[in-house]
Structure formats: C-alpha cells, structure tokens
XYZ file of C-alpha atoms in Angstrom:
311
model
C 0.000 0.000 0.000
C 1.715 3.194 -0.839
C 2.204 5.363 1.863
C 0.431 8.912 2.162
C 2.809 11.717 2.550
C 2.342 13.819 5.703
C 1.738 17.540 4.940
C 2.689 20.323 6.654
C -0.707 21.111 8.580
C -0.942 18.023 9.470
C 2.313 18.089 11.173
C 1.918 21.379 12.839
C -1.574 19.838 14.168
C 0.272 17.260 15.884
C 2.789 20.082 17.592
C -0.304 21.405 18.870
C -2.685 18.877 19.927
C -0.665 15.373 20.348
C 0.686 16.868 23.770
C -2.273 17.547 25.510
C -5.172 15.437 23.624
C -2.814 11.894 22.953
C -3.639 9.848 19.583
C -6.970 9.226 20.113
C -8.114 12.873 19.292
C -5.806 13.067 16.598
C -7.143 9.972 14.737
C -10.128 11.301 14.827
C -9.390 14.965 13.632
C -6.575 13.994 10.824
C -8.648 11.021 9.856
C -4.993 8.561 9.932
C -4.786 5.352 11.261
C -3.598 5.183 14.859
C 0.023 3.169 14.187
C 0.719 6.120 11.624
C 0.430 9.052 14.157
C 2.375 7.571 16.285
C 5.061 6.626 14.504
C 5.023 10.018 13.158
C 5.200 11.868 16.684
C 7.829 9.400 17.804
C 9.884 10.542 14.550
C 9.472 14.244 15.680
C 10.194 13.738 18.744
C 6.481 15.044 19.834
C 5.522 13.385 23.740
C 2.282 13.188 25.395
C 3.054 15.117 28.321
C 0.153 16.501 30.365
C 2.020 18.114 33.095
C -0.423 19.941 35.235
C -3.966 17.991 34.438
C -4.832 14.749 36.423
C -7.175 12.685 34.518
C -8.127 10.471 37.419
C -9.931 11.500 40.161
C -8.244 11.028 43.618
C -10.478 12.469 45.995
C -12.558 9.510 45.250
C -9.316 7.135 46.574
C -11.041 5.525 49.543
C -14.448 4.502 47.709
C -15.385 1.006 47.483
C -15.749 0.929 43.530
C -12.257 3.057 43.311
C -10.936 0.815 45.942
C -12.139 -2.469 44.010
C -9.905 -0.413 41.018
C -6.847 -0.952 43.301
C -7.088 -4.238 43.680
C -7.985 -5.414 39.867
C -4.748 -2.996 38.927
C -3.116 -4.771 41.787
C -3.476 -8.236 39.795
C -3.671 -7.365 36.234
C -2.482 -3.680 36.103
C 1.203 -2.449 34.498
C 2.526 0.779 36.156
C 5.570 1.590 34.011
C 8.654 2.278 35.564
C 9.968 5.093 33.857
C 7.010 7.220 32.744
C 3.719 8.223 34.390
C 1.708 5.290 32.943
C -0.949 3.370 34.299
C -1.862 0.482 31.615
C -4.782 -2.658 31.790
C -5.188 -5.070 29.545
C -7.997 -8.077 29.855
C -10.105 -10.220 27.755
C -13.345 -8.083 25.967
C -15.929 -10.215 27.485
C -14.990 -8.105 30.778
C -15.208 -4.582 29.580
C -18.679 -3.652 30.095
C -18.290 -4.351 34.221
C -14.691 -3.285 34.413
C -14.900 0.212 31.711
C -17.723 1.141 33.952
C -15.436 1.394 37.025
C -12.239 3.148 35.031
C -14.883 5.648 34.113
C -16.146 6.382 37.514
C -12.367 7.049 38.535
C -11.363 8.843 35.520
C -10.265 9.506 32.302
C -8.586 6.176 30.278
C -7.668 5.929 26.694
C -8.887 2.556 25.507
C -8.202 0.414 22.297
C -8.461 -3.139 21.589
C -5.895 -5.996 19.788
C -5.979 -9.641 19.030
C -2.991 -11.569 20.856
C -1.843 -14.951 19.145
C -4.056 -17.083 21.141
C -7.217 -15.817 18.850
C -9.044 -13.919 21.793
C -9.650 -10.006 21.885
C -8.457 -7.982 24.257
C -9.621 -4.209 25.626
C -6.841 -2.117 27.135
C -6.957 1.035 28.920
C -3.990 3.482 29.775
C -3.721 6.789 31.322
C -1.039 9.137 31.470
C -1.295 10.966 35.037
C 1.953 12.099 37.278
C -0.338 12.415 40.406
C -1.828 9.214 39.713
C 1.320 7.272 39.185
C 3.236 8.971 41.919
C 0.307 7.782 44.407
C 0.558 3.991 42.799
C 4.274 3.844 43.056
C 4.395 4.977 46.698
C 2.211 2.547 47.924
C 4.159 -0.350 45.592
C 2.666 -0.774 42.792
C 6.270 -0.961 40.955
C 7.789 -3.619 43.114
C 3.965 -5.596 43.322
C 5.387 -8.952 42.327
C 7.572 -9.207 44.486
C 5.862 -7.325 47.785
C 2.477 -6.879 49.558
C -0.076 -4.354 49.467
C -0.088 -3.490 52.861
C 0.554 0.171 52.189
C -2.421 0.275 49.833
C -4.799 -1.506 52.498
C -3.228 1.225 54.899
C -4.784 4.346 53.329
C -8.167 2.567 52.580
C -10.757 2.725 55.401
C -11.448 -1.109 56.849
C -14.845 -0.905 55.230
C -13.140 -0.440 51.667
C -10.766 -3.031 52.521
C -12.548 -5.877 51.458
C -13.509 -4.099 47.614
C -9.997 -4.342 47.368
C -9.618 -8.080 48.373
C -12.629 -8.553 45.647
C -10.978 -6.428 43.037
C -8.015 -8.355 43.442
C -9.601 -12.196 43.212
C -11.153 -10.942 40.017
C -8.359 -10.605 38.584
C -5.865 -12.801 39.625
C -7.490 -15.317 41.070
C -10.112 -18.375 40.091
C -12.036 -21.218 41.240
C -10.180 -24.654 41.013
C -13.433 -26.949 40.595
C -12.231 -30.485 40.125
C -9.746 -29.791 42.859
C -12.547 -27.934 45.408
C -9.721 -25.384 46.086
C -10.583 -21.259 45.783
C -7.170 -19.849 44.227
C -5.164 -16.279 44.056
C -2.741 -17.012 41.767
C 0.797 -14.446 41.591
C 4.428 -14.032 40.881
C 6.251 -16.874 42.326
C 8.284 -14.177 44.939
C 5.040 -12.877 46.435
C 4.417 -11.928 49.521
C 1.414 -13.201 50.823
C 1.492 -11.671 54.262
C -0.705 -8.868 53.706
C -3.714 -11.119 52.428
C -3.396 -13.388 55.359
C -3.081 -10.794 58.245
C -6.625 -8.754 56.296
C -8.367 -12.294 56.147
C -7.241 -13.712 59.697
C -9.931 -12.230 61.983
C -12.547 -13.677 59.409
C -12.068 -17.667 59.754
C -9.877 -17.687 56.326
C -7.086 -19.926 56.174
C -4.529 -19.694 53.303
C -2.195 -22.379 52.410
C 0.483 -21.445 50.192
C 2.105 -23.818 47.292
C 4.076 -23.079 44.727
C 4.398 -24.541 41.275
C 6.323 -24.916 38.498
C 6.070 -25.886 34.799
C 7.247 -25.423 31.261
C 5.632 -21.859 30.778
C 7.244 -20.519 34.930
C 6.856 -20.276 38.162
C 4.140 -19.100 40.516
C 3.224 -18.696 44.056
C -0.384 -19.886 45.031
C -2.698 -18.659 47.933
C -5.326 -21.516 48.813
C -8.087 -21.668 50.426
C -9.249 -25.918 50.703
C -11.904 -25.408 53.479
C -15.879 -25.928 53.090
C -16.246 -23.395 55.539
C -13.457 -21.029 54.274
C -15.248 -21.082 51.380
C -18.432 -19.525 52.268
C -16.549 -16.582 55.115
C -14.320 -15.458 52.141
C -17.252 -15.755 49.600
C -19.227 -13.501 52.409
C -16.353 -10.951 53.260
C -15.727 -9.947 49.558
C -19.303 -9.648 48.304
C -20.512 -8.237 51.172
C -22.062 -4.733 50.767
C -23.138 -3.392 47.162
C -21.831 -5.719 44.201
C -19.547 -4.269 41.408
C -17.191 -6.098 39.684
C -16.815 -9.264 37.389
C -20.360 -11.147 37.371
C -18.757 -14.142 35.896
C -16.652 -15.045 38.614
C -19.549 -14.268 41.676
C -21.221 -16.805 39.815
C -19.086 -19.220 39.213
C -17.907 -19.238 42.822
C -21.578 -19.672 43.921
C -22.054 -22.941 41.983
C -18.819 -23.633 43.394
C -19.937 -23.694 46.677
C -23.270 -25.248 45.839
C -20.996 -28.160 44.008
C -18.884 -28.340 47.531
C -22.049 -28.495 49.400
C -23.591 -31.446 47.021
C -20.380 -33.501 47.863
C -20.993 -33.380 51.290
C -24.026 -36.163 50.745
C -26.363 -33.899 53.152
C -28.222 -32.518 49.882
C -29.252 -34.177 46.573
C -29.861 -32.567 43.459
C -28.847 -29.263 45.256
C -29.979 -26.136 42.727
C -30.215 -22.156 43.146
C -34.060 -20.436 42.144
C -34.125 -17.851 41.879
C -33.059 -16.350 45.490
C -33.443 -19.670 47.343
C -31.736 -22.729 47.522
C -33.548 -26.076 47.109
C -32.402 -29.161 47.732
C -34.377 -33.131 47.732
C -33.312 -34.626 51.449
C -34.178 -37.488 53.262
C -35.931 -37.264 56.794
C -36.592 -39.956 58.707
C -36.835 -42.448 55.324
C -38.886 -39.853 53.395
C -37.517 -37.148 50.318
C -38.257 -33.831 50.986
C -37.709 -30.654 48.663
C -36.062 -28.147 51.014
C -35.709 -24.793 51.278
C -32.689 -22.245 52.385
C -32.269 -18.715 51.730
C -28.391 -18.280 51.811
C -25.414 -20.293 51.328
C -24.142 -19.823 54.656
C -28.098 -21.710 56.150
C -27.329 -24.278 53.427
C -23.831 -24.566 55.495
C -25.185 -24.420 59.010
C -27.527 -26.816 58.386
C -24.846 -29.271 56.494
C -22.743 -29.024 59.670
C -25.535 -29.685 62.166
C -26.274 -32.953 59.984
C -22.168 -33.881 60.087
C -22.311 -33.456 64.177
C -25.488 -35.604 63.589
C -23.839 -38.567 61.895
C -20.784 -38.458 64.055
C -22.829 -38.631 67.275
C -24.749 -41.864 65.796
C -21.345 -43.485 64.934
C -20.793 -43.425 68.743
C-alpha cells in the first residue's frame, strides 16, 4: 500500500494537539490510522506530556468501587517504571463491568488488539503524574515481588474488602475439580498482607508453589468448606460491582462443595433460594434455604449428627 505523505498542517496539528489530547483525538481529527500518528510523533520527537492535568480523580481514593480499582490494577495492572503510565489489559468479554469502574475514577484511553491465542483484548492506559506517583508509593512498581499493605493502609477497613474482591477478580479463580478457591501471583510474592486482612474472618490460606514449562508461581489456597463460604461472604458483602462471571461461578462452586458433602441431593439455586431433595426420617423432601451460609449451618448440624450416631 503506498504510503500517504504527511503535509505540513498536518504536522503542525500534531505540535499542537498530540501533547495535551494523545492519539486518540488526533485519529479522529486527521482522519490517519492510529500506528501512523504515532510513529510520526515518535519521529518528531512530539511526547504526550500533560504536566499539570490529572485525569483520574483522587479524591474519590477511599471509595469502594475506586478501591475495588486498586485491587484489579493490583493483579492485572502495568505501572511503568519510567514514565507516568498506568496500563490494563484483559479479555473483551470483561469490559462492560470493568470500563464502567475506570470511568467512575477517571479519564482512560482505551483500544483493543488480538494476541496470538485468537481472543480479543480491551486495554486502557492513562497518562497521570499524580496518579502514578500515588501507585508507586504505595508499591505498585515492586507488586510482584511485595504486599499491598501500604495500599490496604490508606483505605478505610470498610473499603478493605472491595480491594480483596478487586483483586480475586483478577488474579485469582475457582479450582473446581480440585474444590480449592485460588489467588494465583508471581512466584516471589508476599502473601502476608492477604493473610493478616483475612485472619480475623475464619480464612485460612495455604500457600504452594508450582512450576512448569511456561514458569513459576506462588499460590494462595483456600481448601476449606467453611473457608469457602466466610471469604465468599467478606468480599461480596455490601453493594456488588465487579466481574459477574466469577460471583457466579464461585456460587455454583460452593453449591458443588455443598452437594459432595451427601447432606443434599440434586442441590440447585431459584431464583433467590436454595432447594435441595433430602431425606428425613426415610422420606424425600424438597427443602428450602435462603443463603449459602443456612445451606452450610444446616450441612454441619447434619455432620455433628452422623458423628454422634457413629458413637
């Protein structure tokens, strides 16, 4: 494709705007693809350098959606070491729930690109000395190999747990087959911080580490019916925000846990209840709970049942 020749307005609109606006405003105004501007402002030597503006927002630091922010940027966020940028990248099926949180905090640049393993991903960067200065005093550099005990040290202990939640969306996942709830991180974390937040709740970590042909990575674990169901309650406690996907997913999680516990059959969410068939005294009944954590009451009352009768 032959290459269009840059003219001289053109140029001179880049001396003016590029600075201030970034590419995004420029591709729309000069009408060039994005990869062209930039290449042509990195040939003139033209930076985005905003110097005086913050584009996010930090008197709303110690909210729960901003605080929630934290944690996601904790897990998936890059804060570059040399220059005042804050970047995100994560699969497009999340940027409805997570776009709508960048926006309450501030102003983000977004674009999206294909990586090699066929899936689509939306990005979001923001250029912001106030922003990165805050970041990279509380760690944000050094996050692999640290913890975020600074961060959980300027948020208020309500916020706290947005942050815990912001966090498991993004770096961690629910190991079905192996009924294990999982935070997965650089294999030099420090997982201190986590444990000493979660301690006063009835959450026990265990911490493994593995290693295979694609690296190495540190593991916090959580292999407890009833650990389950207190971290499941701390996090999504309080008004919900976040990744839907992986609320839900931990909810049949815990409704799979509960099924291999034999006190419920056939164990199903409607709606707001839960319904399950169970035998009393040589009959099936359908019956009815209306949280996870009666479901788990009642389970344990049943265990203390069966071990009394083995006596």
């Amino acid at each position: 494709m032959k290459k269009i020749k840059w003219q001289e307005h053109e140029i001179q609109f880049l001396r003016d705007h590029y600075p201030e606006n970034g590419v995004n405003f420029c591709v729309g105004k000069l009408n060039r693809s994005r990869p062209s501007i930039l290449n042509k402002c990195f040939e003139l030597k033209i930076q985005w350098i905003v110097k005086n503006k913050s584009f996010i927002d930090l008197n709303k630091f110690d909210t729960p959606k901003f605080a929630y922010l934290l944690g996601f940027l904790w897990a998936d966020g890059h804060v570059q070491k040399k220059r005042p940028i804050v970047m995100l990248s994560i699969q497009e099926k999340d940027e409805k729930e997570i776009k709508e949180l960048l926006e309450y905090s501030g102003e983000w640049k977004y674009h999206y690109n294909n990586k090699k393993n066929g899936k689509r991903y939306f990005s979001a960067a923001v250029y912001d000395v106030f922003f990165y200065k805050k970041l990279k005093e509380l760690g944000f550099i050094e996050k692999s190999n640290s913890n975020f005990s600074k961060v959980l040290e300027v948020l208020s202990q309500e916020n706290r747990k947005y942050f815990i939640r912001g966090y498991f969306d993004g770096d961690g996942y629910v190991a079905e087959n192996k009924y294990k709830i999982v935070i997965a991180a650089p294999y030099n974390c420090d997982w201190s911080s986590l444990r000493s937040e979660t301690s006063d709740k009835n959450i026990e970590w265990i911490i493994e580490f593995q290693q295979d042909d694609i690296g190495r990575a540190s593991c916090a674990v959580i292999s407890n019916e009833r650990c389950y169901l207190n971290f499941f309650k701390y996090i999504y406690g309080g008004e919900f925000f976040g990744l839907s996907r992986k609320r839900d997913r931990f909810i049949f999680f815990i409704i799979k846990s509960l099924n291999r516990l034999n006190s419920f059959k056939n164990f199903v969410k409607k709606g707001d209840k839960y319904i399950s068939r169970i035998k009393l005294n040589g009959k099936t009944h359908n019956k009815s709970f209306n949280s996870l954590e009666e479901c788990m009451d009642y389970t344990e009352e049943k265990q203390k049942d069966l071990q009394t009768q083995s006596f």
